[in-house]
mmCIF file of C-alpha atoms in Angstrom:
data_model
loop_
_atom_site.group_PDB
_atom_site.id
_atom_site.type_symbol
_atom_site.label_atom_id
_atom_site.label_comp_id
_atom_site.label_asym_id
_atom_site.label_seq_id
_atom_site.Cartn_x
_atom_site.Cartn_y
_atom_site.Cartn_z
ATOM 1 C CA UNK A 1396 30.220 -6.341 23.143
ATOM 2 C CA UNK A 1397 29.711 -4.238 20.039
ATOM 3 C CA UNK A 1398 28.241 -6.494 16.996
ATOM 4 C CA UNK A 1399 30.483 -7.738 13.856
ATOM 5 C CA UNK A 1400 28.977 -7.179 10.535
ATOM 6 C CA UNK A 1401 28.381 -10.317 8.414
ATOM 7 C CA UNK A 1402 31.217 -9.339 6.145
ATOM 8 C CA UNK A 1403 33.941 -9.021 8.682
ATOM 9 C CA UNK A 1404 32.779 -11.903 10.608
ATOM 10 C CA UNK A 1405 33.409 -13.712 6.893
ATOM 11 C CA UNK A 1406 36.752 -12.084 6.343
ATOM 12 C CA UNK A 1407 38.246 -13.094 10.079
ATOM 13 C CA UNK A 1408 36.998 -17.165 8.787
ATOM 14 C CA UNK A 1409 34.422 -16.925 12.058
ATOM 15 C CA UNK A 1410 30.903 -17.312 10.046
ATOM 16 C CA UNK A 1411 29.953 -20.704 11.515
ATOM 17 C CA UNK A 1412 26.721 -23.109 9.855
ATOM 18 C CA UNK A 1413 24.767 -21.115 12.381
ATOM 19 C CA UNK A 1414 24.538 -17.763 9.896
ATOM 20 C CA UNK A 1415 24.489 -20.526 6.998
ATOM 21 C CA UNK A 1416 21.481 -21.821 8.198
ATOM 22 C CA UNK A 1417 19.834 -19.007 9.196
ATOM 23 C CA UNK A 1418 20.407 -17.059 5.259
ATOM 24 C CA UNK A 1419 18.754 -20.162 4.135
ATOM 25 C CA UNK A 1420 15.755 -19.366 6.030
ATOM 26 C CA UNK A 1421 15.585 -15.968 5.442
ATOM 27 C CA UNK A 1422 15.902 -16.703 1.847
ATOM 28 C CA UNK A 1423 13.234 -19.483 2.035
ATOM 29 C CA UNK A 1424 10.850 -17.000 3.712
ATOM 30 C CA UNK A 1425 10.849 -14.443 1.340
ATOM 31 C CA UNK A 1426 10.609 -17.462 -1.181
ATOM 32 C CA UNK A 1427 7.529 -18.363 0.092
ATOM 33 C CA UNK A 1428 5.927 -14.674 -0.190
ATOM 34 C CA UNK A 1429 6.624 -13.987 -3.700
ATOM 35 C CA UNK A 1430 6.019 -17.719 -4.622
ATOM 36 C CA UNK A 1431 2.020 -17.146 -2.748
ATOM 37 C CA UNK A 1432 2.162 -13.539 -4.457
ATOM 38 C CA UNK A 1433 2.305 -15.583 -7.838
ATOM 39 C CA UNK A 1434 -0.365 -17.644 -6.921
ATOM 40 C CA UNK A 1435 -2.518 -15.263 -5.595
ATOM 41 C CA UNK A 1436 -2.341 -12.967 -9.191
ATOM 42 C CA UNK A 1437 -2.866 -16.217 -10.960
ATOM 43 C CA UNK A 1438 -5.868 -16.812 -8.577
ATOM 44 C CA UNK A 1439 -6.794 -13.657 -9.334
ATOM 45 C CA UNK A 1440 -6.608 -13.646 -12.699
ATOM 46 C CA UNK A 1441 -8.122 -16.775 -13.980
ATOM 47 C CA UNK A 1442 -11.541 -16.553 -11.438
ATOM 48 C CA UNK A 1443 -13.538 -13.226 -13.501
ATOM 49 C CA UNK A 1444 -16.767 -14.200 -12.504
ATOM 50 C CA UNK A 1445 -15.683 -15.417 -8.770
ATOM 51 C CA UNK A 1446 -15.794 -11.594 -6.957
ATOM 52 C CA UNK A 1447 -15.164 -13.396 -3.296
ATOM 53 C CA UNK A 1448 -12.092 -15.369 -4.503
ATOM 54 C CA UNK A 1449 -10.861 -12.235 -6.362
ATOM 55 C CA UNK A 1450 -11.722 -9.853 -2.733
ATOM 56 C CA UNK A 1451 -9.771 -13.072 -0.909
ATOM 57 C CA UNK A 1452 -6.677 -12.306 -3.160
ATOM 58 C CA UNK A 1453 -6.965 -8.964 -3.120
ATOM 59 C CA UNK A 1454 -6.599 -9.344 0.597
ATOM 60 C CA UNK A 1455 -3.562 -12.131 0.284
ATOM 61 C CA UNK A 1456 -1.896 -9.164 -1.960
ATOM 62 C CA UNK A 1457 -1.993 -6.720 1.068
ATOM 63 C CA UNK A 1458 -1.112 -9.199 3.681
ATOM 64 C CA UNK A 1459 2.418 -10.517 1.592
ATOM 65 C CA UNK A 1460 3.261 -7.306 0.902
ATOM 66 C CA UNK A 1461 3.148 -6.093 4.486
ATOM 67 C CA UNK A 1462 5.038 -9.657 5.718
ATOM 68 C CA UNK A 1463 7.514 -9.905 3.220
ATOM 69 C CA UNK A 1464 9.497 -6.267 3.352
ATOM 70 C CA UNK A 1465 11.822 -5.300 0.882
ATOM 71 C CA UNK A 1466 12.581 -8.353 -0.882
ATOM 72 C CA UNK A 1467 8.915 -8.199 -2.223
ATOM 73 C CA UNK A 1468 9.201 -4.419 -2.973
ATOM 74 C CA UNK A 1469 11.794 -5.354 -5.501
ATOM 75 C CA UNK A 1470 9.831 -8.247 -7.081
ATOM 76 C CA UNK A 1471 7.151 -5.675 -7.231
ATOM 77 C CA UNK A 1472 9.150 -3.048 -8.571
ATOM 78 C CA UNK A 1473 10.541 -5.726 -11.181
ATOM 79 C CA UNK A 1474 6.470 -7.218 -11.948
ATOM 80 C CA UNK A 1475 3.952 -4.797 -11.624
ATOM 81 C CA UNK A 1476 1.078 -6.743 -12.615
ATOM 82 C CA UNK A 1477 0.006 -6.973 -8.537
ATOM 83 C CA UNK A 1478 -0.070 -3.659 -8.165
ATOM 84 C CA UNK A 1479 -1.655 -2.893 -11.636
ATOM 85 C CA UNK A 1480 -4.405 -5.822 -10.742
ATOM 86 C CA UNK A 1481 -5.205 -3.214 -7.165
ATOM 87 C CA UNK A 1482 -5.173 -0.228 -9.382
ATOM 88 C CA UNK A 1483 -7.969 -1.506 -11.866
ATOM 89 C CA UNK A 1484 -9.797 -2.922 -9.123
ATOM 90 C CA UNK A 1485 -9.838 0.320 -7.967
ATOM 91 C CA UNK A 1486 -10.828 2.630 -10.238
ATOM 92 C CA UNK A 1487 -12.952 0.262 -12.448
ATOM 93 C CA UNK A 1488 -16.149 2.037 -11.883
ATOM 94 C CA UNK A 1489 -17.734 -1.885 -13.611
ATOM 95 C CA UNK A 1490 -16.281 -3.766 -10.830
ATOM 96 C CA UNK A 1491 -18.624 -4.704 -7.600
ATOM 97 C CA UNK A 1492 -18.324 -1.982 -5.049
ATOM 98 C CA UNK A 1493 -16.770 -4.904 -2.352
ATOM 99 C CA UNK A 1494 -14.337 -5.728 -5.026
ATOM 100 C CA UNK A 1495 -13.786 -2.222 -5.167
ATOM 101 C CA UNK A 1496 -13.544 -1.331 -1.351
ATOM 102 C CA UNK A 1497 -11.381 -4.621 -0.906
ATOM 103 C CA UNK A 1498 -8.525 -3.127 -3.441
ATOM 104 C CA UNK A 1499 -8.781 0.548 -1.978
ATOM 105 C CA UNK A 1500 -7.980 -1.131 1.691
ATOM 106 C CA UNK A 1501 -4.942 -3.495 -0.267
ATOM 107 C CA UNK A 1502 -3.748 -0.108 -1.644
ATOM 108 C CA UNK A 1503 -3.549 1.506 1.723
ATOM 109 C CA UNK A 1504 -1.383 -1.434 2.923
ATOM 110 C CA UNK A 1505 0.679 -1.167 0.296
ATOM 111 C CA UNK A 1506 0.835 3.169 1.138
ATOM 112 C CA UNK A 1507 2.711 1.909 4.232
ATOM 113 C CA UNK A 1508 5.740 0.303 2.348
ATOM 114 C CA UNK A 1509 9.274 1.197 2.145
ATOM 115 C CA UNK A 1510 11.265 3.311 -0.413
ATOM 116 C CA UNK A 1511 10.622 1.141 -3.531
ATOM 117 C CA UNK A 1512 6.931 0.813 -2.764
ATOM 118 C CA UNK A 1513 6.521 4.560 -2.469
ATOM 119 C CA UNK A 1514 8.542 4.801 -5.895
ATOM 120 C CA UNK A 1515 6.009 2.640 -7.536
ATOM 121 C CA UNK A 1516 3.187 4.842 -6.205
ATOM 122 C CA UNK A 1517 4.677 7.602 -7.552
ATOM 123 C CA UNK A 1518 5.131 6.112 -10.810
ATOM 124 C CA UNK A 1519 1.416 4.871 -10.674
ATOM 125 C CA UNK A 1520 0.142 8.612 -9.780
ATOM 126 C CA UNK A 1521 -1.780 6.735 -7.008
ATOM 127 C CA UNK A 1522 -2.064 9.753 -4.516
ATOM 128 C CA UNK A 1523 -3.800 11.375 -7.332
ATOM 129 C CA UNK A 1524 -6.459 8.188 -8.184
ATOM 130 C CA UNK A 1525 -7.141 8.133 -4.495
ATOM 131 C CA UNK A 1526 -8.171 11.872 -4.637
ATOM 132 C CA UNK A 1527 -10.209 11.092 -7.386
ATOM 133 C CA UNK A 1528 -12.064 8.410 -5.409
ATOM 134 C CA UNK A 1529 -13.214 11.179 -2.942
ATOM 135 C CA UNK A 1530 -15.293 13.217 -5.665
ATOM 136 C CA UNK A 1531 -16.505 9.733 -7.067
ATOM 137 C CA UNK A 1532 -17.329 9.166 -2.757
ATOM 138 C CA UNK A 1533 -16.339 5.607 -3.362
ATOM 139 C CA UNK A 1534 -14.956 4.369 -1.004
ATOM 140 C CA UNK A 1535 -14.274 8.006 0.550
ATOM 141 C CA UNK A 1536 -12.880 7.073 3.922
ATOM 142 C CA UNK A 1537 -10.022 4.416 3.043
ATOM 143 C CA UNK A 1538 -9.519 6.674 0.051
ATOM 144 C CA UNK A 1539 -8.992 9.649 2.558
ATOM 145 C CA UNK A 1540 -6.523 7.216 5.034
ATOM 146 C CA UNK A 1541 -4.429 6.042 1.527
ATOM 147 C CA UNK A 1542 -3.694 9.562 1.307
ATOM 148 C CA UNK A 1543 -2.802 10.216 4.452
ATOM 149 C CA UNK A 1544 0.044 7.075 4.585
ATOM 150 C CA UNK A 1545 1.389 8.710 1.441
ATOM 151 C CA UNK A 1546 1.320 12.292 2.915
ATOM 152 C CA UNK A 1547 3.122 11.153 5.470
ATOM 153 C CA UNK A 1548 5.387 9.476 3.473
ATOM 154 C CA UNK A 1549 6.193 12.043 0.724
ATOM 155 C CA UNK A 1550 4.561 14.987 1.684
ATOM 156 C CA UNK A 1551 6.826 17.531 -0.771
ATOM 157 C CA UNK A 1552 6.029 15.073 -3.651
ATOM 158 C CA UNK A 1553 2.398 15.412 -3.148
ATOM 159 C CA UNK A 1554 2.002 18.999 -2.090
ATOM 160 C CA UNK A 1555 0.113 20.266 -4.925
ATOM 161 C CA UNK A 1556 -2.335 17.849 -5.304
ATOM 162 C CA UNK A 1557 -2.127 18.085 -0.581
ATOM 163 C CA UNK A 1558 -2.898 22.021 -0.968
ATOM 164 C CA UNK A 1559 -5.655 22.248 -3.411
ATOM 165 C CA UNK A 1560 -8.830 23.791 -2.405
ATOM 166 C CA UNK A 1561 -10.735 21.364 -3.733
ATOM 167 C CA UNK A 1562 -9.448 18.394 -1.392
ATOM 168 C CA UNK A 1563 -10.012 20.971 1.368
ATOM 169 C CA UNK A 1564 -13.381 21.089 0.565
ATOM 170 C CA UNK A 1565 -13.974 17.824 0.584
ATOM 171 C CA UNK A 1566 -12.102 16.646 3.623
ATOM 172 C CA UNK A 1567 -14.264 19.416 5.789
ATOM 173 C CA UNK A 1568 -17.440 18.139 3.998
ATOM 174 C CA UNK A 1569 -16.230 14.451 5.137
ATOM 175 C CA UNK A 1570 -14.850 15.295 8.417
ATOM 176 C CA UNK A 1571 -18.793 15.361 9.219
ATOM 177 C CA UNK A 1572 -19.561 11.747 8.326
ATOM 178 C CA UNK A 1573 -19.743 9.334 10.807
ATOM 179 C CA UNK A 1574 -16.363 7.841 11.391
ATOM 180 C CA UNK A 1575 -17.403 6.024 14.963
ATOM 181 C CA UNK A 1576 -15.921 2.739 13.714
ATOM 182 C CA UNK A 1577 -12.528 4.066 12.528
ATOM 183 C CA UNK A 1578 -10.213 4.932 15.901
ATOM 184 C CA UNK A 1579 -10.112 8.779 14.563
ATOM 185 C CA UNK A 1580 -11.667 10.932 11.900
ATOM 186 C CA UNK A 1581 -9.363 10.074 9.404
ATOM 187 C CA UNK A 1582 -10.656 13.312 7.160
ATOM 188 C CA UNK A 1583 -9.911 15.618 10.335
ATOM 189 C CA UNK A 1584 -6.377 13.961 10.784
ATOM 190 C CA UNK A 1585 -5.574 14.658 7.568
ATOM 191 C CA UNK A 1586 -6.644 18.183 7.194
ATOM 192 C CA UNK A 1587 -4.254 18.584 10.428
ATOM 193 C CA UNK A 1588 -1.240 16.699 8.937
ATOM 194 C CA UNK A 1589 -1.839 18.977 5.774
ATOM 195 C CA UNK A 1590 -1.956 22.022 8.170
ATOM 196 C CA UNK A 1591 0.987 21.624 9.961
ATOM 197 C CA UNK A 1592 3.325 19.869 7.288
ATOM 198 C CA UNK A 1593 2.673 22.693 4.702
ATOM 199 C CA UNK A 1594 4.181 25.163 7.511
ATOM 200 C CA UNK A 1595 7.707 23.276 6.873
ATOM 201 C CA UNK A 1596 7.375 22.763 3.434
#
């Protein structure tokens, strides 16, 4: 039997407290994201000189972006003090270097999101403060996999910064590191994404 979409199921008088009730919970889930979001920037915020309860809501950021889906992407896209918090982390060459690593793995998390995510790291120029990380070589190798979710997310809207010679050179010179606890060599997976996406481009 074929489904019925909310809305005709509403106009034939057949929605029942069943789809009621279960709105309300989808509605109180995604509540309860952006409401621990909040709490995790003020957390974040208001503990400076704490760098393990900053990492721990660094980490919070990633995991209620990835659980809460779109209805998070649009309270991010509407507040971008998260994101901006991850960014500084980041690329604050002052901060501790776990601080530092912790916001560079949140920032690949949020490299996996949907369409308003990838808007935001577009807006951000994030691909190209990732790239940067690799001639800083800190933290090179989730710098090299946050480039890789957004290749593979927008590759035509990173292609120049994708096909410069310079990130060529770097990606061979990294494909030689050690990457025996990561399940591939990120830098070589990369180099062959760039290889064979550029041929369709």
């Amino acid at each position: 039997m074929p489904k019925t979409s909310l809305a005709a199921r509403r106009l034939d008088g057949l929605v029942g407290s069943d789809d009621v009730l279960n709105r309300n919970k989808s509605a109180d889930r995604t509540n309860i994201h952006i409401d621990a979001l909040i709490e995790e920037l003020r957390r974040f915020q208001s503990t400076r000189d704490h760098v393990k309860a900053r990492i721990k809501a660094l980490m919070r950021f990633g995991h209620l972006t990835y659980c809460g889906g779109n209805v998070v992407e649009q309270y991010m896209k509407r507040d971008d003090r998260i994101i901006d918090s991850v960014i500084v982390s980041m690329v604050n060459r002052l901060e501790p270097l776990a601080l530092r690593m912790q916001a560079v793995q949140t920032m690949t998390v949020m490299c996996q999101g949907g369409k308003l995510l990838q808007e935001i790291m577009l807006e951000k120029r994030v691909m190209d403060m990732l790239v940067r990380l690799l001639a800083d070589r800190m933290p090179e190798m989730w710098a090299v996999y946050g480039i890789f979710l957004l290749a593979v997310k927008n590759f035509d809207k990173y292609m120049q910064q994708l096909l410069s010679p310079s990130l060529a050179e770097q990606l061979d010179a990294m494909a030689l590191m050690d990457w025996s606890e990561w399940p591939n060599n990120q830098a070589q997976e990369l180099r062959e994404l760039i290889r064979l996406l550029s041929r369709h481009a």
